[in-house]
Coordinates of C-alpha atoms and ligand atoms in Angstrom, one line a residue:
X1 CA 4.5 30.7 18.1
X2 CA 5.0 31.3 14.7
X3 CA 6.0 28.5 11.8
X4 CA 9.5 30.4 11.5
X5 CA 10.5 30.0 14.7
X6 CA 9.0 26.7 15.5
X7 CA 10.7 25.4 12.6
X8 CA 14.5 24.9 12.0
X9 CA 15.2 26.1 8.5
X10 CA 17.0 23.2 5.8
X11 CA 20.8 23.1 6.3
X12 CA 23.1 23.4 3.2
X13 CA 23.7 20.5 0.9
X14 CA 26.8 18.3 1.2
X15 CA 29.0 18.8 -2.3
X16 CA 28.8 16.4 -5.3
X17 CA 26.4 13.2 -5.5
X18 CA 23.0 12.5 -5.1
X19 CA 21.5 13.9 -1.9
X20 CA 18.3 13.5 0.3
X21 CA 16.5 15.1 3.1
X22 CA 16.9 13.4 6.3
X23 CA 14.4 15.8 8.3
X24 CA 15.1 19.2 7.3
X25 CA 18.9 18.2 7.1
X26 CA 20.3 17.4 3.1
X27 CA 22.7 14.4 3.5
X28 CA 24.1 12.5 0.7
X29 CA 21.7 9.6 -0.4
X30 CA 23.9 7.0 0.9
X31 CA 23.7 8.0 4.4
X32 CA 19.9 8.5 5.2
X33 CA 19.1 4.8 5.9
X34 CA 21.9 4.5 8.4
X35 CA 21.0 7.3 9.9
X36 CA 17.1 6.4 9.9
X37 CA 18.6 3.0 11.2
X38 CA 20.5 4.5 14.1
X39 CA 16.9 6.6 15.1
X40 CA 15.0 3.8 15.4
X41 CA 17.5 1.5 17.0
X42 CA 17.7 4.1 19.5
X43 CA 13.7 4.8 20.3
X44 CA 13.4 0.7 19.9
X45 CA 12.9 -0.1 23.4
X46 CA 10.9 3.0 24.0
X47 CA 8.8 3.0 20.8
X48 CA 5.2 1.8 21.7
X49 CA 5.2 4.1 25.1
X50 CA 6.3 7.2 23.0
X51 CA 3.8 6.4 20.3
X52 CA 0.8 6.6 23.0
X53 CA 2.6 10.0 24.2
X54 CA 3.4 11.7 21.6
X55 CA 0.2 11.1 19.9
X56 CA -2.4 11.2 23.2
X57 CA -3.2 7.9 22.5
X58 CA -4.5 8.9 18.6
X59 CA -2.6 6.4 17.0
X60 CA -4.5 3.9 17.9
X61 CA -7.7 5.5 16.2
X62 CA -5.6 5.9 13.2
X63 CA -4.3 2.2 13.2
X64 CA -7.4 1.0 13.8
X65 CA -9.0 3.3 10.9
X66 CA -6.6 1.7 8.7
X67 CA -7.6 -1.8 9.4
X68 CA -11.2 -0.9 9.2
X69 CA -10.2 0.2 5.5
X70 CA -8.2 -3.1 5.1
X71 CA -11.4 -5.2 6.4
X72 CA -9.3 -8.3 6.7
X73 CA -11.2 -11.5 5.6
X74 CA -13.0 -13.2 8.8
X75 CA -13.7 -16.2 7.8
X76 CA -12.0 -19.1 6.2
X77 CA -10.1 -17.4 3.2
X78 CA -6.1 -17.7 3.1
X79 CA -5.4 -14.2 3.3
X80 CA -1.3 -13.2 3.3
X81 CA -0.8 -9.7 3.8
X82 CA 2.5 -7.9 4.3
X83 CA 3.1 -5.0 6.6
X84 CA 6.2 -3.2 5.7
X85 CA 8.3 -0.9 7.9
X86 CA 6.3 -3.2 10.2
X87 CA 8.3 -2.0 13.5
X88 CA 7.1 -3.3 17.2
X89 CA 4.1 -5.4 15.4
X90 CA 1.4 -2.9 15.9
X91 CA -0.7 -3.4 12.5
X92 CA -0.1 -6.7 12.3
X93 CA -1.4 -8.1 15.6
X94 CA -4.6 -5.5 15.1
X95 CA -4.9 -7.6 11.6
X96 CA -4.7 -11.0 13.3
X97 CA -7.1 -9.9 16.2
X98 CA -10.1 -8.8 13.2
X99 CA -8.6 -11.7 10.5
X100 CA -9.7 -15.1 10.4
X101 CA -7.4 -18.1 11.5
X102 CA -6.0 -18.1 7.8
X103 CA -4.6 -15.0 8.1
X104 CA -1.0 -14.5 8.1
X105 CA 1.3 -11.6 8.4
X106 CA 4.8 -10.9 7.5
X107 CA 6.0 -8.0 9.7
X108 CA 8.8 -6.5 7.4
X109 CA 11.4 -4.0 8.5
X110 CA 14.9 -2.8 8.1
X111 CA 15.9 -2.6 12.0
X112 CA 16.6 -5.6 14.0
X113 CA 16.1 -4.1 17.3
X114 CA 12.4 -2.8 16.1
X115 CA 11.6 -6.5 15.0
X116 CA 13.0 -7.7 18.1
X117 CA 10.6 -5.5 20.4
X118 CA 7.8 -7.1 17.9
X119 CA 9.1 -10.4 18.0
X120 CA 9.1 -10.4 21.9
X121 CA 5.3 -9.1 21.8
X122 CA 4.0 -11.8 19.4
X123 CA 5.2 -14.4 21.9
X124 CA 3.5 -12.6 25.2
X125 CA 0.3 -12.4 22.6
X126 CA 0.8 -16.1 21.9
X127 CA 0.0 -15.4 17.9
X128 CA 2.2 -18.6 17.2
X129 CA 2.9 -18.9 13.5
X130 CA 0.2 -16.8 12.3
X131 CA 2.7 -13.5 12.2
X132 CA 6.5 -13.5 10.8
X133 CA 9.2 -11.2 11.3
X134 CA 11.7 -10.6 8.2
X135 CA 14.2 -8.3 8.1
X136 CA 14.1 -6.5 4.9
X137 CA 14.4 -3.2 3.1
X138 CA 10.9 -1.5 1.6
X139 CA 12.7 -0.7 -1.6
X140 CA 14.0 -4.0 -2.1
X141 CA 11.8 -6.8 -0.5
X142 CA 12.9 -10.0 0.2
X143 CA 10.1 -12.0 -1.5
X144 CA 9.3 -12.8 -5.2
X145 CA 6.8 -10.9 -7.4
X146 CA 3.0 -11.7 -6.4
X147 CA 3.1 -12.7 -2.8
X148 CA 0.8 -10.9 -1.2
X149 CA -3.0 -10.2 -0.7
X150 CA -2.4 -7.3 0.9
X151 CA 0.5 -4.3 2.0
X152 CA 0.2 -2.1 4.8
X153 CA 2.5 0.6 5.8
X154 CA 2.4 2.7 8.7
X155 CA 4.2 5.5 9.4
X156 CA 7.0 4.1 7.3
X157 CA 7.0 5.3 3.6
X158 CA 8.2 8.9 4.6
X159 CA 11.6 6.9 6.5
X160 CA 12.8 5.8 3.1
X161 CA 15.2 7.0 1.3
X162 CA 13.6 6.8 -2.4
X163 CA 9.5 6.6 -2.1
X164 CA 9.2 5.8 -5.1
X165 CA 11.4 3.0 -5.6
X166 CA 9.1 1.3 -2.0
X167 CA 6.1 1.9 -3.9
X168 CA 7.2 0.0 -6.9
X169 CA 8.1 -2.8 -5.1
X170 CA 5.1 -2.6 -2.9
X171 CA 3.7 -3.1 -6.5
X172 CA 5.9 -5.8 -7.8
X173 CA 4.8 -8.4 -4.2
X174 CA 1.4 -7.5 -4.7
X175 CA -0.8 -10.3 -6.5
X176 CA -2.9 -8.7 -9.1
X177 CA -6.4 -8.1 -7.2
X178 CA -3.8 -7.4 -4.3
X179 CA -4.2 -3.8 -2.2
X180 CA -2.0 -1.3 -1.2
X181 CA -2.7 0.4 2.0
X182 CA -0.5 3.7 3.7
X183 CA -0.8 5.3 6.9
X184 CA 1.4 8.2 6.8
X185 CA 1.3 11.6 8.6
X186 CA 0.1 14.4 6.1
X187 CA -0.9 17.9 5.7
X188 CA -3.3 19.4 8.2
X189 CA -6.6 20.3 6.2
X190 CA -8.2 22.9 8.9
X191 CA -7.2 26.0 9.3
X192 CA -6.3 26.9 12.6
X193 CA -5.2 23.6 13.5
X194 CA -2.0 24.0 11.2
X195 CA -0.3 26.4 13.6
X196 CA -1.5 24.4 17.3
X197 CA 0.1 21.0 15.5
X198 CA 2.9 22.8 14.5
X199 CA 3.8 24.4 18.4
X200 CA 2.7 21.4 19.7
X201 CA 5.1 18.9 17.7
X202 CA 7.8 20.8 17.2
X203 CA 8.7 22.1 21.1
X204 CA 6.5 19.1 23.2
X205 CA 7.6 16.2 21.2
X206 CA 11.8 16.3 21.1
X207 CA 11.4 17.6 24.7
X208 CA 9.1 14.4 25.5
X209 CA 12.0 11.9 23.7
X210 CA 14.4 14.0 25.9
X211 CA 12.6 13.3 29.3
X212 CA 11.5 9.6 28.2
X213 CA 14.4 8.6 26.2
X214 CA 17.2 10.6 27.7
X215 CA 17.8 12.0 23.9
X216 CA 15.5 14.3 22.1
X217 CA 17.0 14.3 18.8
X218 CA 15.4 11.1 17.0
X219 CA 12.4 13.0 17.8
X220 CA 13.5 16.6 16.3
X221 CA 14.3 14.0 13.3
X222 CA 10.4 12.3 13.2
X223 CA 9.1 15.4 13.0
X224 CA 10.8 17.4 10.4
X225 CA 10.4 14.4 8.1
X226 CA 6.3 14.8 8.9
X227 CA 6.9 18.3 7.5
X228 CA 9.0 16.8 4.3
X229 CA 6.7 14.0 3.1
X230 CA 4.4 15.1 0.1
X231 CA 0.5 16.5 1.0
X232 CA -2.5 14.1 0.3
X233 CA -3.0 14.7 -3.8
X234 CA 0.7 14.5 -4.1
X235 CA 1.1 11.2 -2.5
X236 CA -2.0 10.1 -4.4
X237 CA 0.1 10.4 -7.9
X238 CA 3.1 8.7 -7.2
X239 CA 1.4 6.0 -5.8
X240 CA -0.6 6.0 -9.3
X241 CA 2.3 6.6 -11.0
X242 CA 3.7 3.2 -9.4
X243 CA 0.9 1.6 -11.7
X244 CA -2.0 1.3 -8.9
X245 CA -5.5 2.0 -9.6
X246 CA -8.4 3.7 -8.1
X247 CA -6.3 5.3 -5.6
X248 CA -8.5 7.4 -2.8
X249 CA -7.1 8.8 0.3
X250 CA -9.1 9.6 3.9
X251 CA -7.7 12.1 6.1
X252 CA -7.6 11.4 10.0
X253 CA -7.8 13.8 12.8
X254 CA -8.1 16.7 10.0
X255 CA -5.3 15.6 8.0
X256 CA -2.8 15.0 10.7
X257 CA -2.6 11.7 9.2
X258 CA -4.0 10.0 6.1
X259 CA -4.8 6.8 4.6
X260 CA -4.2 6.4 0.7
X261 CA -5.4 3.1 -0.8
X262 CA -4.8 1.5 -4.0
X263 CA -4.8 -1.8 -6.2
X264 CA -3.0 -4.0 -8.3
X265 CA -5.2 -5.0 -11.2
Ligands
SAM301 N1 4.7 0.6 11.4 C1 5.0 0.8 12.8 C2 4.0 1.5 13.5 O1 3.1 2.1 12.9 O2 4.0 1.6 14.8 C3 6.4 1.4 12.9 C4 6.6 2.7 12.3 S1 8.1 3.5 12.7 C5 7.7 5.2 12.8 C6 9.0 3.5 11.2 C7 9.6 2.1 10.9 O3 10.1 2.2 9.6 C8 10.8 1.8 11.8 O4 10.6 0.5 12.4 C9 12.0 1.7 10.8 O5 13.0 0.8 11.1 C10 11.3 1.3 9.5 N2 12.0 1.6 8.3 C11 12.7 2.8 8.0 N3 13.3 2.7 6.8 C12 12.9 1.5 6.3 C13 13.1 0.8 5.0 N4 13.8 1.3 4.1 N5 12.6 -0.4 4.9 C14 11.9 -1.0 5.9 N6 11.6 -0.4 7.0 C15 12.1 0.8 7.2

């Protein structure tokens, strides 16, 4: 199938004031995070089952790529690291399974119910006090300038509603010597694999939330904001803009995802 039928084409803009996109939709910027909230309070439960099915089981490789970038200290350093839009917990109990025993990870992220899912799988890991769950907002953190060792983001950054605005306060926690690290999906780098990705996500996946979820829409949503979020180099300069230095970024699974790395001097 062809890009123009596989993918739904932007609906009009709302009149007056700021807008956004929310997927391919234009809302007014006041109402993406609610409805981004009401998405992800509505997959909570199902989340980490989707993630394996949606995905084949990939995002696992690409979690575990990221923390290979991260290379949490092992021994006896104190290493505080933040993981924003931190959802069911995934990066940080892979941090805390590599990290040494001074490791500690604040899972930060705007939805209760995801942090509740989390919260429930730190206890059945037993991680005790090691990991923290904070409800917060990426463009505003809870926590005072130079916390951190170290931010992680997966799969997040695109759910906000001003990127920018996230990666300046990703900035502002960050101790100087302190690194930024992004998993985000991205723009397919090899040709052929563009138009399979894009048949594939847009048809299988909302009709997978439908079957598993009873309600494929949250999914139609995840993937048109895939589409919306800015290619590799892009991303690279607004996260340089933010003030970081020697930014790179490593494509996964031939640009399906990507990494992009950075640090606070
Ligand atoms: N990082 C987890 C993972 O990789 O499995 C969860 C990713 S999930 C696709 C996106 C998460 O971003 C959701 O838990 C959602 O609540 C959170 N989120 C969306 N907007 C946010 C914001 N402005 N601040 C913090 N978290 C946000």
């Amino acid at each position: 199938m062809s890009k123009t039928t596989n993918i739904r084409q932007e609906e009009t803009a709302p009149e007056g004031g700021a807008t956004t996109h929310f997927g391919f939709k234009t809302v007014a910027e006041g109402e993406k995070a609610k409805l981004v909230h009401d998405v992800f309070e509505h997959v909570a439960s199902r989340y980490d089952l989707m993630n394996d099915l949606m995905s084949g089981g990939l995002h696992r490789a690409w979690k575990q790529a990221l923390i290979d970038w991260l290379n949490p200290p092992r021994g006896d350093r104190v290493f505080n690291h933040i993981d924003v839009a931190g959802g069911t917990g995934d990066i940080a109990f892979r941090i805390l399974d590599r990290a040494g025993l001074n490791t500690h990870v604040t899972v930060c992220d705007i939805n209760p119910h995801m942090l509740g899912v989390g919260q429930a799988r730190a206890e059945a890991q037993a991680h005790g006090p090691r990991v923290e769950f904070v409800c917060g907002d990426a463009e505003r953190l809870p926590f005072p300038d130079r916390s951190f060792d170290a931010y992680t983001i997966a799969f997040g950054i695109r759910n906000v509603t001003h990127i920018e605005q996230a990666l300046a306060d990703a900035y502002r926690v960050l101790k100087p010597g302190g690194r930024f690290l992004c998993l985000e999906f991205s723009q397919v780098a090899v040709p052929g694999l563009d138009a399979i990705y894009d048949a594939y996500s847009f048809s299988a996946i909302p009709q997978m939330g439908k079957w598993v979820t009873g309600d494929g829409e949250p999914y139609q949503y995840l993937v048109e904001s895939i589409r919306r979020f800015p290619p590799q180099a892009r991303f690279k300069a607004m996260i340089e803009a933010a003030g970081f230095a020697r930014v790179q970024y490593r494509n996964v699974t031939g640009g399906v995802a990507a990494m992009h790395s950075g640090w606070r001097l």
